[in-house]
Tab-separated table of C-alpha atoms in Angstrom:
chain	number	residue	atom	x	y	z
A	1397	MET	CA	-8.100	-45.683	-21.041
A	1398	THR	CA	-5.815	-44.228	-18.871
A	1399	PHE	CA	-6.514	-41.636	-16.232
A	1400	ILE	CA	-4.924	-38.821	-18.027
A	1401	GLN	CA	-6.568	-39.582	-21.269
A	1402	LYS	CA	-9.881	-39.558	-19.841
A	1403	GLN	CA	-9.148	-36.288	-18.073
A	1404	ARG	CA	-8.095	-34.777	-21.624
A	1405	ASN	CA	-11.210	-36.067	-23.363
A	1406	ILE	CA	-13.499	-34.613	-20.825
A	1407	LEU	CA	-11.356	-31.334	-20.822
A	1408	ASP	CA	-11.970	-31.215	-24.401
A	1409	VAL	CA	-15.697	-31.655	-23.893
A	1410	ALA	CA	-15.726	-28.961	-21.446
A	1411	LEU	CA	-13.787	-26.550	-23.600
A	1412	CYS	CA	-16.151	-27.048	-26.446
A	1413	SER	CA	-19.057	-26.471	-24.235
A	1414	LEU	CA	-17.410	-23.243	-22.838
A	1415	LEU	CA	-16.731	-22.265	-26.590
A	1416	ARG	CA	-20.320	-22.831	-27.507
A	1417	ARG	CA	-21.197	-19.986	-25.392
A	1418	LYS	CA	-18.257	-17.709	-26.367
A	1419	GLY	CA	-19.951	-14.337	-25.520
A	1420	LYS	CA	-21.164	-15.142	-22.196
A	1421	ASN	CA	-18.120	-17.006	-21.062
A	1422	LEU	CA	-15.747	-14.234	-22.471
A	1423	SER	CA	-17.414	-11.527	-20.546
A	1424	LEU	CA	-17.323	-13.732	-17.597
A	1425	VAL	CA	-13.589	-14.233	-17.990
A	1426	VAL	CA	-13.076	-10.362	-18.579
A	1427	ALA	CA	-15.126	-9.579	-15.084
A	1428	TYR	CA	-13.139	-12.433	-13.354
A	1429	VAL	CA	-9.808	-11.074	-14.649
A	1430	PHE	CA	-10.564	-7.660	-13.596
A	1431	VAL	CA	-11.496	-8.822	-9.869
A	1432	ILE	CA	-8.339	-10.660	-9.796
A	1433	PHE	CA	-6.323	-7.763	-11.103
A	1434	LEU	CA	-7.793	-5.345	-8.749
A	1435	LEU	CA	-7.183	-7.705	-5.675
A	1436	SER	CA	-3.609	-8.743	-6.631
A	1437	SER	CA	-2.901	-5.098	-7.552
A	1438	VAL	CA	-3.844	-4.019	-3.922
A	1439	MET	CA	-1.817	-6.890	-2.621
A	1440	PHE	CA	1.210	-6.125	-4.514
A	1441	ILE	CA	1.203	-2.393	-3.720
A	1442	THR	CA	0.540	-2.880	0.194
A	1443	ASP	CA	3.037	-5.604	0.602
A	1444	ALA	CA	5.801	-3.596	-1.496
A	1445	LEU	CA	5.093	-0.416	0.525
A	1446	LYS	CA	4.835	-2.287	3.915
A	1447	ARG	CA	8.219	-4.043	3.199
A	1448	GLU	CA	9.743	-0.704	1.909
A	1449	ALA	CA	8.713	1.227	5.083
A	1450	SER	CA	9.737	-1.513	7.425
A	1451	PHE	CA	13.288	-1.465	5.805
A	1452	VAL	CA	13.802	2.300	5.344
A	1453	LEU	CA	12.268	3.349	8.665
A	1454	LYS	CA	14.405	1.113	10.564
A	1455	ASP	CA	16.758	3.914	11.398
A	1456	THR	CA	14.067	6.319	12.410
A	1457	PRO	CA	14.435	8.185	15.834
A	1458	GLU	CA	14.365	5.699	18.860
A	1459	MET	CA	11.826	7.929	20.278
A	1460	VAL	CA	10.280	11.233	19.555
A	1461	VAL	CA	8.776	13.210	22.431
A	1462	GLN	CA	5.911	15.752	21.398
A	1463	ARG	CA	3.941	18.231	23.557
A	1464	LEU	CA	0.290	18.351	23.370
A	1465	VAL	CA	-1.931	21.086	24.536
A	1466	ALA	CA	-5.736	20.906	23.861
A	1467	GLY	CA	-5.279	17.904	21.939
A	1468	ARG	CA	-2.982	19.661	19.310
A	1469	HIS	CA	0.744	19.573	18.782
A	1470	GLU	CA	2.415	22.454	20.653
A	1471	LEU	CA	6.257	23.677	20.692
A	1472	VAL	CA	8.330	21.995	23.183
A	1473	PRO	CA	10.453	24.251	25.547
A	1474	THR	CA	14.022	22.846	24.834
A	1475	ALA	CA	14.223	22.983	28.794
A	1476	TYR	CA	12.320	19.823	28.729
A	1477	ALA	CA	15.479	18.026	27.100
A	1478	LYS	CA	17.447	18.531	30.298
A	1479	VAL	CA	14.574	16.866	32.454
A	1480	ILE	CA	14.241	13.970	30.009
A	1481	GLY	CA	18.222	13.636	29.778
A	1482	LYS	CA	18.284	12.913	33.531
A	1483	ILE	CA	16.093	9.847	33.142
A	1484	LYS	CA	18.327	6.549	33.485
A	1485	GLY	CA	18.750	4.978	30.277
A	1486	VAL	CA	18.592	8.155	27.981
A	1487	GLN	CA	21.785	8.501	26.078
A	1488	SER	CA	21.071	11.754	24.271
A	1489	VAL	CA	18.158	14.142	23.748
A	1490	SER	CA	18.106	16.430	20.807
A	1491	ALA	CA	15.696	19.274	19.735
A	1492	ARG	CA	14.247	18.959	16.295
A	1493	LEU	CA	12.999	21.956	14.315
A	1494	TRP	CA	10.518	21.168	11.425
A	1495	GLY	CA	7.377	22.293	10.124
A	1496	TYR	CA	5.136	22.679	6.846
A	1497	TYR	CA	4.978	25.499	4.474
A	1498	TYR	CA	2.186	26.166	2.379
A	1499	ASP	CA	3.025	27.669	-1.018
A	1500	ALA	CA	0.365	29.791	-1.958
A	1501	THR	CA	1.399	30.218	-5.507
A	1502	ASN	CA	1.108	26.554	-6.531
A	1503	GLY	CA	-1.016	24.929	-3.659
A	1504	ALA	CA	1.878	22.688	-2.668
A	1505	ASN	CA	2.824	21.793	0.835
A	1506	TYR	CA	6.301	21.528	1.693
A	1507	THR	CA	7.914	19.874	4.941
A	1508	LEU	CA	10.764	22.188	6.120
A	1509	ILE	CA	13.417	20.431	8.274
A	1510	VAL	CA	16.556	22.101	9.857
A	1511	HIS	CA	19.690	20.507	8.923
A	1512	GLN	CA	23.090	20.397	10.660
A	1513	ASP	CA	25.054	20.523	7.521
A	1514	LEU	CA	23.494	23.962	6.683
A	1515	ILE	CA	23.866	25.271	10.253
A	1516	THR	CA	26.842	27.616	9.216
A	1517	SER	CA	25.411	28.470	5.690
A	1518	PRO	CA	22.157	30.528	6.113
A	1519	GLY	CA	20.395	31.580	2.916
A	1520	SER	CA	21.041	28.039	1.464
A	1521	ILE	CA	18.741	25.277	1.148
A	1522	MET	CA	18.697	21.499	0.028
A	1523	VAL	CA	15.460	20.573	-1.694
A	1524	GLY	CA	13.848	16.987	-2.705
A	1525	ARG	CA	13.402	16.230	-6.094
A	1526	GLY	CA	9.665	16.667	-5.911
A	1527	VAL	CA	9.931	20.321	-4.969
A	1528	ALA	CA	12.621	20.908	-7.638
A	1529	ARG	CA	10.395	19.318	-10.261
A	1530	HIS	CA	7.486	21.208	-9.236
A	1531	LEU	CA	9.179	24.666	-9.126
A	1532	SER	CA	11.355	23.712	-12.218
A	1533	ALA	CA	14.363	24.971	-10.171
A	1534	GLY	CA	17.658	23.377	-10.235
A	1535	GLU	CA	21.095	23.901	-8.280
A	1536	ASN	CA	21.707	27.625	-7.556
A	1537	GLY	CA	18.258	28.437	-8.323
A	1538	THR	CA	16.284	30.657	-5.587
A	1539	ILE	CA	12.933	29.919	-4.089
A	1540	PRO	CA	11.006	32.810	-2.394
A	1541	PHE	CA	9.426	31.949	1.080
A	1542	LYS	CA	6.891	34.097	2.515
A	1543	ALA	CA	7.732	34.434	6.270
A	1544	CYS	CA	5.162	35.127	9.075
A	1545	ASP	CA	5.563	38.935	9.217
A	1546	GLY	CA	4.746	39.161	5.436
A	1547	SER	CA	8.499	39.641	4.210
A	1548	TYR	CA	10.107	37.467	1.576
A	1549	LEU	CA	13.057	35.172	2.260
A	1550	PHE	CA	15.020	34.316	-0.564
A	1551	LEU	CA	16.805	31.024	-0.368
A	1552	GLU	CA	19.190	29.752	-2.699
A	1553	ILE	CA	19.236	25.849	-3.815
A	1554	ARG	CA	22.576	24.478	-2.885
A	1555	SER	CA	21.754	20.798	-4.006
A	1556	VAL	CA	18.758	18.797	-5.098
A	1557	LEU	CA	18.163	15.579	-3.029
A	1558	PRO	CA	19.003	12.398	-5.098
A	1559	SER	CA	15.679	11.181	-7.058
A	1560	GLU	CA	16.185	7.659	-5.713
A	1561	SER	CA	15.210	8.792	-2.258
A	1562	GLU	CA	11.893	10.625	-3.484
A	1563	LEU	CA	9.673	8.026	-1.374
A	1564	VAL	CA	11.136	9.767	1.873
A	1565	SER	CA	12.429	13.082	0.505
A	1566	ALA	CA	10.007	14.498	-2.463
A	1567	ASP	CA	8.674	17.342	-0.394
A	1568	LEU	CA	11.596	18.264	1.859
A	1569	VAL	CA	13.333	21.406	2.074
A	1570	LEU	CA	16.423	21.344	4.220
A	1571	MET	CA	17.469	24.847	5.727
A	1572	SER	CA	19.397	26.395	8.592
A	1573	GLU	CA	18.041	27.101	11.976
A	1574	LEU	CA	18.360	30.757	11.475
A	1575	ASP	CA	16.300	30.764	8.384
A	1576	PHE	CA	13.610	28.554	9.991
A	1577	ARG	CA	13.345	30.652	13.032
A	1578	ARG	CA	13.165	33.774	10.729
A	1579	LEU	CA	10.508	32.371	8.538
A	1580	PHE	CA	8.160	31.163	11.134
A	1581	GLN	CA	9.104	33.681	13.871
A	1582	MET	CA	9.759	30.816	16.078
A	1583	PRO	CA	10.882	31.947	19.550
A	1584	GLU	CA	14.428	30.707	20.874
A	1585	GLY	CA	14.438	28.053	23.383
A	1586	TYR	CA	11.521	26.376	21.665
A	1587	ALA	CA	11.642	23.392	19.223
A	1588	THR	CA	8.924	21.245	17.183
A	1589	ASP	CA	9.863	18.030	19.192
A	1590	LEU	CA	12.608	16.129	20.949
A	1591	VAL	CA	14.465	13.083	19.715
A	1592	LEU	CA	15.885	10.799	22.229
A	1593	ARG	CA	18.622	7.910	21.959
A	1594	VAL	CA	18.643	5.395	24.610
A	1595	ARG	CA	21.169	2.868	25.901
A	1596	ASN	CA	18.990	-0.305	25.530
A	1597	VAL	CA	15.887	-0.317	23.296
A	1598	ARG	CA	14.120	-2.872	25.717
A	1599	GLU	CA	13.836	-0.075	28.073
A	1600	LEU	CA	11.876	2.249	25.792
A	1601	SER	CA	8.486	1.588	27.164
A	1602	THR	CA	9.900	2.225	30.765
A	1603	ILE	CA	11.605	5.384	29.643
A	1604	ALA	CA	8.194	6.591	27.885
A	1605	ALA	CA	6.323	5.847	31.135
A	1606	LYS	CA	8.702	8.035	32.886
A	1607	VAL	CA	8.728	10.849	30.501
A	1608	VAL	CA	4.962	11.046	30.747
A	1609	GLN	CA	5.130	10.771	34.498
A	1610	LEU	CA	7.757	13.632	34.778
A	1611	LEU	CA	6.178	15.911	31.890
A	1612	PRO	CA	2.575	14.940	31.758
A	1613	ASP	CA	1.714	17.368	28.795
A	1614	THR	CA	4.178	15.111	26.440
A	1615	ARG	CA	3.486	12.290	24.394
A	1616	PRO	CA	6.403	9.866	23.507
A	1617	VAL	CA	6.190	7.978	20.051
A	1618	SER	CA	8.753	5.034	19.979
A	1619	ARG	CA	10.315	3.471	16.792
A	1620	ASP	CA	8.121	0.436	17.227
A	1621	GLU	CA	5.036	2.467	17.159
A	1622	ILE	CA	6.480	4.436	13.860
A	1623	LEU	CA	7.150	1.160	12.227
A	1624	ARG	CA	3.883	-0.136	12.969
A	1625	THR	CA	1.803	2.655	11.684
A	1626	TYR	CA	2.924	1.473	8.128
A	1627	ASP	CA	1.651	-2.021	8.920
A	1628	ALA	CA	-1.865	-0.457	10.078
A	1629	VAL	CA	-1.960	2.094	6.960
A	1630	PHE	CA	-1.765	-0.695	4.459
A	1631	SER	CA	-3.357	-3.583	6.259
A	1632	TRP	CA	-6.442	-5.097	5.020
A	1633	ARG	CA	-8.759	-3.136	7.154
A	1634	SER	CA	-7.295	0.061	6.087
A	1635	GLY	CA	-9.265	2.560	3.909
A	1636	LEU	CA	-8.053	1.971	0.441
A	1637	VAL	CA	-7.597	-1.579	0.797
A	1638	ILE	CA	-10.999	-2.271	2.329
A	1639	VAL	CA	-12.795	-0.346	-0.115
A	1640	ILE	CA	-11.154	-2.008	-3.277
A	1641	PHE	CA	-11.530	-5.525	-1.380
A	1642	ALA	CA	-15.087	-4.972	-0.896
A	1643	GLY	CA	-15.862	-3.878	-4.307
A	1644	ALA	CA	-14.038	-6.932	-5.846
A	1645	LEU	CA	-15.516	-9.236	-3.328
A	1646	CYS	CA	-19.001	-8.159	-4.220
A	1647	ALA	CA	-18.269	-8.437	-8.009
A	1648	PHE	CA	-16.827	-11.937	-7.180
A	1649	LEU	CA	-19.768	-12.886	-5.096
A	1650	ILE	CA	-22.125	-11.867	-7.893
A	1651	LEU	CA	-20.236	-14.050	-10.466
A	1652	ALA	CA	-20.174	-17.130	-7.933
A	1653	TRP	CA	-23.949	-16.457	-6.962
A	1654	ASP	CA	-25.043	-16.291	-10.645
A	1655	LYS	CA	-23.224	-19.862	-11.150
A	1656	ALA	CA	-24.331	-21.392	-7.861
A	1657	THR	CA	-28.099	-20.405	-8.327
A	1658	GLY	CA	-28.543	-22.504	-11.242
A	1659	LEU	CA	-27.809	-23.372	-14.807
A	1660	SER	CA	-29.128	-22.041	-17.971
A	1661	ALA	CA	-31.906	-24.034	-20.151
A	1662	GLU	CA	-29.055	-24.670	-22.555
A	1663	GLU	CA	-26.708	-26.022	-20.102
A	1664	LYS	CA	-29.377	-28.237	-18.473
A	1665	ARG	CA	-30.062	-29.731	-21.836
A	1666	GLU	CA	-26.511	-30.459	-22.452
A	1667	ILE	CA	-26.278	-32.464	-19.347
A	1668	GLY	CA	-29.639	-34.341	-19.929
A	1669	LEU	CA	-28.063	-35.180	-23.331
A	1670	LEU	CA	-24.742	-36.387	-21.808
A	1671	LYS	CA	-26.610	-38.345	-19.428
A	1672	ALA	CA	-28.639	-39.792	-22.271
A	1673	VAL	CA	-25.858	-40.927	-24.192
A	1674	GLY	CA	-24.525	-42.942	-21.272
A	1675	TRP	CA	-22.324	-40.390	-19.132
A	1676	GLU	CA	-22.064	-41.250	-15.411
A	1677	THR	CA	-22.887	-38.549	-12.984
A	1678	SER	CA	-19.480	-38.392	-11.932
A	1679	ASP	CA	-18.263	-37.779	-15.448
A	1680	VAL	CA	-20.616	-34.781	-15.785
A	1681	LEU	CA	-19.537	-33.336	-12.651
A	1682	LEU	CA	-15.888	-33.814	-13.711
A	1683	MET	CA	-16.660	-31.994	-17.057
A	1684	LYS	CA	-18.038	-29.048	-15.032
A	1685	PHE	CA	-15.148	-29.005	-12.668
A	1686	TRP	CA	-12.813	-28.625	-15.547
A	1687	GLU	CA	-15.222	-25.926	-17.126
A	1688	GLY	CA	-14.856	-24.033	-13.721
A	1689	MET	CA	-11.073	-24.860	-13.396
A	1690	ALA	CA	-10.574	-23.611	-17.165
A	1691	VAL	CA	-12.362	-20.176	-16.361
A	1692	SER	CA	-10.708	-19.714	-13.055
A	1693	LEU	CA	-7.116	-20.446	-13.952
A	1694	VAL	CA	-7.144	-18.497	-17.081
A	1695	SER	CA	-8.540	-15.468	-15.293
A	1696	PHE	CA	-6.485	-15.951	-12.241
A	1697	LEU	CA	-3.240	-16.168	-14.215
A	1698	THR	CA	-4.073	-13.361	-16.534
A	1699	GLY	CA	-5.283	-11.113	-13.617
A	1700	ILE	CA	-2.243	-11.637	-11.510
A	1701	ILE	CA	0.200	-11.137	-14.309
A	1702	LEU	CA	-1.578	-7.916	-15.339
A	1703	ALA	CA	-1.440	-6.711	-11.587
A	1704	TYR	CA	2.253	-7.312	-11.356
A	1705	LEU	CA	2.988	-5.306	-14.825
A	1706	HIS	CA	0.605	-2.473	-13.331
A	1707	ILE	CA	2.193	-1.960	-9.963
A	1708	PHE	CA	6.054	-2.526	-10.763
A	1709	PHE	CA	6.272	-1.562	-14.451
A	1710	THR	CA	3.646	1.374	-14.490
A	1711	SER	CA	4.330	2.348	-10.984
A	1712	ALA	CA	0.417	1.841	-9.974
A	1713	SER	CA	-0.708	4.075	-12.453
A	1714	LEU	CA	-4.414	3.213	-12.199
A	1715	PHE	CA	-4.284	3.788	-8.510
A	1716	GLU	CA	-2.389	7.335	-8.791
A	1717	PRO	CA	-5.440	9.323	-8.785
A	1718	ALA	CA	-6.533	7.794	-5.472
A	1719	LEU	CA	-3.303	7.924	-3.976
A	1720	LYS	CA	-2.539	11.521	-4.906
A	1721	GLY	CA	-5.954	12.861	-3.773
A	1722	TRP	CA	-5.481	16.684	-3.730
A	1723	SER	CA	-1.682	16.542	-3.319
A	1724	VAL	CA	0.073	18.969	-5.468
A	1725	LEU	CA	3.571	17.309	-4.796
A	1726	TYR	CA	3.782	13.460	-5.431
A	1727	PRO	CA	6.767	11.277	-5.134
A	1728	ASP	CA	7.925	9.697	-8.509
A	1729	PHE	CA	8.879	6.223	-7.261
A	1730	ARG	CA	9.545	2.818	-8.183
A	1731	LEU	CA	8.652	0.203	-5.789
A	1732	THR	CA	10.895	-2.709	-5.197
A	1733	PRO	CA	9.223	-5.906	-6.891
A	1734	PHE	CA	8.317	-8.239	-4.501
A	1735	ILE	CA	5.836	-11.459	-4.543
A	1736	ASP	CA	4.417	-12.812	-1.150
A	1737	GLY	CA	3.813	-16.446	-2.310
A	1738	GLN	CA	1.598	-16.817	0.865
A	1739	HIS	CA	-0.541	-14.078	-0.035
A	1740	ALA	CA	-0.650	-15.174	-3.695
A	1741	ALA	CA	-1.664	-18.706	-2.673
A	1742	THR	CA	-4.513	-17.222	-0.315
A	1743	LEU	CA	-5.891	-15.170	-3.184
A	1744	PHE	CA	-5.928	-18.459	-5.287
A	1745	PHE	CA	-7.667	-20.554	-2.911
A	1746	LEU	CA	-10.128	-17.890	-2.009
A	1747	THR	CA	-11.016	-17.231	-5.679
A	1748	VAL	CA	-10.355	-20.310	-7.807
A	1749	VAL	CA	-11.813	-22.782	-5.231
A	1750	PRO	CA	-15.048	-21.076	-4.347
A	1751	TYR	CA	-15.865	-20.356	-8.073
A	1752	THR	CA	-15.250	-24.011	-9.130
A	1753	ALA	CA	-17.257	-25.173	-6.302
A	1754	ALA	CA	-19.865	-22.958	-7.402
A	1755	THR	CA	-19.907	-24.325	-10.789
A	1756	ILE	CA	-20.169	-27.912	-9.625
A	1757	VAL	CA	-23.052	-27.694	-7.171
A	1758	PRO	CA	-25.968	-26.644	-9.546
A	1759	SER	CA	-24.526	-29.067	-12.106
A	1760	TRP	CA	-24.689	-31.885	-9.605
A	1761	ARG	CA	-28.210	-31.145	-8.789
A	1762	THR	CA	-29.215	-31.489	-12.457
A	1763	ALA	CA	-27.094	-34.382	-13.185
A	1764	THR	CA	-28.771	-36.304	-10.644
A	1765	MET	CA	-32.175	-36.009	-12.145
A	1766	ASP	CA	-33.544	-38.035	-14.846
A	1767	PRO	CA	-32.319	-37.171	-18.253
A	1768	ASP	CA	-35.698	-36.994	-19.879
A	1769	SER	CA	-37.225	-34.553	-17.163
A	1770	VAL	CA	-34.002	-32.538	-17.753
A	1771	MET	CA	-34.444	-32.093	-21.272
A	1772	ARG	CA	-37.998	-31.497	-21.175
A	1773	SER	CA	-38.095	-28.769	-18.390
B	502	MET	CA	-2.742	-34.387	-31.368
B	503	ALA	CA	-1.681	-30.798	-31.606
B	504	GLY	CA	-5.208	-29.327	-32.569
B	505	ARG	CA	-7.110	-30.848	-29.680
B	506	ARG	CA	-8.475	-28.036	-27.491
B	507	SER	CA	-7.070	-29.548	-24.344
B	508	SER	CA	-3.542	-29.223	-25.770
B	509	ILE	CA	-4.061	-25.651	-26.690
B	510	PHE	CA	-5.298	-24.997	-23.267
B	511	ALA	CA	-2.445	-26.889	-21.628
B	512	VAL	CA	0.114	-24.692	-23.698
B	513	TYR	CA	-1.869	-21.427	-22.950
B	514	LEU	CA	-1.616	-22.241	-19.198
B	515	LEU	CA	2.050	-23.241	-19.618
B	516	ILE	CA	2.910	-20.018	-21.094
B	517	HIS	CA	1.092	-18.132	-18.378
B	518	LEU	CA	2.999	-20.067	-15.844
B	519	CYS	CA	6.360	-19.302	-17.471
B	520	ILE	CA	5.392	-15.581	-17.450
B	521	LEU	CA	4.571	-15.744	-13.747
B	522	ALA	CA	7.860	-17.748	-13.038
B	523	LEU	CA	9.680	-14.930	-15.271
B	524	LEU	CA	8.179	-12.347	-13.006
B	525	TRP	CA	9.050	-14.242	-9.766
B	526	ALA	CA	12.518	-14.274	-11.267
B	527	HIS	CA	12.229	-10.486	-11.993
B	528	ALA	CA	11.517	-9.747	-8.452
B	529	GLN	CA	14.319	-11.592	-6.818
B	530	PRO	CA	17.231	-9.656	-8.569
B	531	GLY	CA	15.128	-6.552	-8.227
B	532	GLN	CA	15.376	-6.567	-4.555
B	533	SER	CA	19.092	-7.004	-4.785
B	534	ARG	CA	19.229	-4.143	-7.273
B	535	ALA	CA	17.121	-2.052	-5.195
B	536	ARG	CA	19.356	-2.546	-2.105
B	537	PRO	CA	21.628	0.503	-2.686
B	538	ASP	CA	18.554	2.862	-3.068
B	539	LEU	CA	17.166	1.363	-0.004
B	540	GLU	CA	20.090	1.895	1.838
B	541	LEU	CA	20.323	5.341	0.597
B	542	LYS	CA	16.747	6.067	1.939
B	543	ARG	CA	17.647	4.378	5.064
B	544	GLN	CA	20.643	6.625	5.692
B	545	MET	CA	18.565	9.788	4.912
B	546	VAL	CA	15.969	8.487	7.355
B	547	GLY	CA	18.702	8.084	10.005
B	548	SER	CA	20.495	11.333	9.315
B	549	LEU	CA	17.661	13.678	8.882
B	550	GLY	CA	15.411	11.905	11.701
B	551	LEU	CA	12.520	11.252	9.418
B	552	THR	CA	9.678	9.316	10.584
B	553	ASP	CA	7.306	8.765	7.697
B	554	LEU	CA	7.184	8.115	3.969
B	555	CYS	CA	6.405	10.795	1.519
B	556	LEU	CA	3.185	9.114	0.153
B	557	PHE	CA	0.383	11.887	0.663
B	558	THR	CA	1.436	15.434	0.812
B	559	GLU	CA	-1.983	17.110	1.099
B	560	ALA	CA	-2.370	17.300	4.752
B	561	ARG	CA	-0.161	16.994	7.666
B	562	TYR	CA	-1.704	13.975	9.385
B	563	THR	CA	-1.325	12.016	6.130
B	564	ARG	CA	2.113	13.202	5.235
B	565	HIS	CA	3.177	12.193	8.849
B	566	PRO	CA	0.725	9.786	10.258
B	567	ALA	CA	3.248	8.558	12.862
B	568	MET	CA	3.426	12.089	14.143
B	569	ALA	CA	-0.110	12.984	14.003
B	570	ASP	CA	-2.578	13.483	16.911
B	571	SER	CA	-6.007	12.133	17.434
B	572	ASN	CA	-7.849	15.464	16.728
B	573	ALA	CA	-5.805	16.204	13.486
B	574	PRO	CA	-8.375	15.295	10.837
B	575	PHE	CA	-10.973	17.513	12.730
B	576	GLN	CA	-8.558	20.571	12.962
B	577	ASP	CA	-10.888	23.167	11.763
B	578	HIS	CA	-13.433	22.886	14.262
B	579	PRO	CA	-14.878	20.206	16.504
B	580	MET	CA	-17.932	19.202	14.057
B	581	SER	CA	-15.451	19.302	11.049
B	582	PHE	CA	-15.216	16.402	8.878
B	583	ASP	CA	-12.031	14.942	7.500
B	584	HIS	CA	-11.987	16.491	3.908
B	585	PHE	CA	-8.730	15.257	2.340
B	586	PRO	CA	-9.223	12.391	0.137
B	587	SER	CA	-6.175	10.466	1.498
B	588	GLY	CA	-7.644	10.651	4.961
B	589	SER	CA	-9.976	7.957	3.860
B	590	ILE	CA	-6.974	5.796	2.790
B	591	VAL	CA	-4.659	6.478	5.933
B	592	THR	CA	-5.918	4.821	8.917
B	593	VAL	CA	-5.404	5.860	12.510
B	594	PRO	CA	-1.931	4.668	13.613
B	595	GLU	CA	-2.144	1.892	16.216
B	596	HIS	CA	-0.462	4.075	19.090
B	597	LEU	CA	-3.292	6.628	18.635
B	598	ARG	CA	-6.153	4.048	18.741
B	599	TYR	CA	-4.855	2.396	21.958
B	600	GLU	CA	-3.626	5.735	23.408
B	601	SER	CA	-5.521	5.283	26.555
B	602	GLY	CA	-4.060	2.057	27.196
B	603	LYS	CA	-0.469	3.410	27.056
B	604	PRO	CA	1.659	3.915	30.128
């Protein structure tokens, strides 16, 4: 009998054995598929978001300088720009004006940014697709903003930002400096933060040190730190990932533990019978190996396929409530499909191998016993 | 022996592997297809000086985690707990965690 023929025969027996306990094994497969689906979904969404963030944020400011007072952000005097501009290696310093606006009528938060293109056209704004969708407003529509003094500012939508950019622009409202200062009663000579351009990016840490030395109440944030933020947000230790990983891992451990702690009376009788009719211990273990592999492979492949469809075809619809939280505005975005082969392989070895091993160990214990005592026990 | 269970199982696995290969193939052109959209977002980030993805708009420290300060989640009063759901998803950025070690 050739090697392949022997494996096929043993696989036949293993599949028959699994089908004899259809209900139990089917529920096992369903639970296993669910665990793999959850783990793979988290893996796909975090990998895709990290990849997207690392590409999209490549052109983020080289350095942002904020001012902190009592541990909180404070407006930066624009005079700071002159001080920082004198630091060797700094190419330019520009003041940024941006902030948040809470729309009490619908509970949404907008990010308001002063945009140079609108500097000569006060009264006009450009809005992100999320804002336009939420307010059911299009081009030439008007949005009322309640200013700090209680008066209303009616700003006309000049254009809506493209929907393809929602992942970075869904909640943006771009406006002129005049409107921004009028809305928040922000005094002249102050900005939200300062943006630096440097001649050599390798000098960023030296420049950051000099900024803090000259202006001790400031905090510089470099481009590297901004980029690393998203690695940290979606790392395996981050909140969402660890909660789902921990839940799925517990479920998987229960599955594996159930297998590893022992066999049912029926399974023991089956092994005893096989031994009684002349099967070697190695053949019994091979049969159990194929049983474990069959359950694991079916569950792994089904789970990972469903996870891909979930993340890249339905835009992670099951995770949406968790990601949305209490946000009123939420971007409608499609992630760029991406499969990290290394991560998929790690998931395979961390689930299929332990489960298969957990199937073999108790069978080995039973298979090495006397068939008569196994069947009588 | 088309009726053998091992054959049916092998066909089942093969179909799944083919689907997986198709998904892999779907992901590859997907990236080049998405390139113009990614470039558009990148340009917007550059021209507007954006620092963060618009993922969680409910609180300022989750909308702009890279720009947040260490005390942002406890902004209401010193004993205030972080009460926004996305606060449990977004971890503290590295530069805030190791701020004491900064130059």
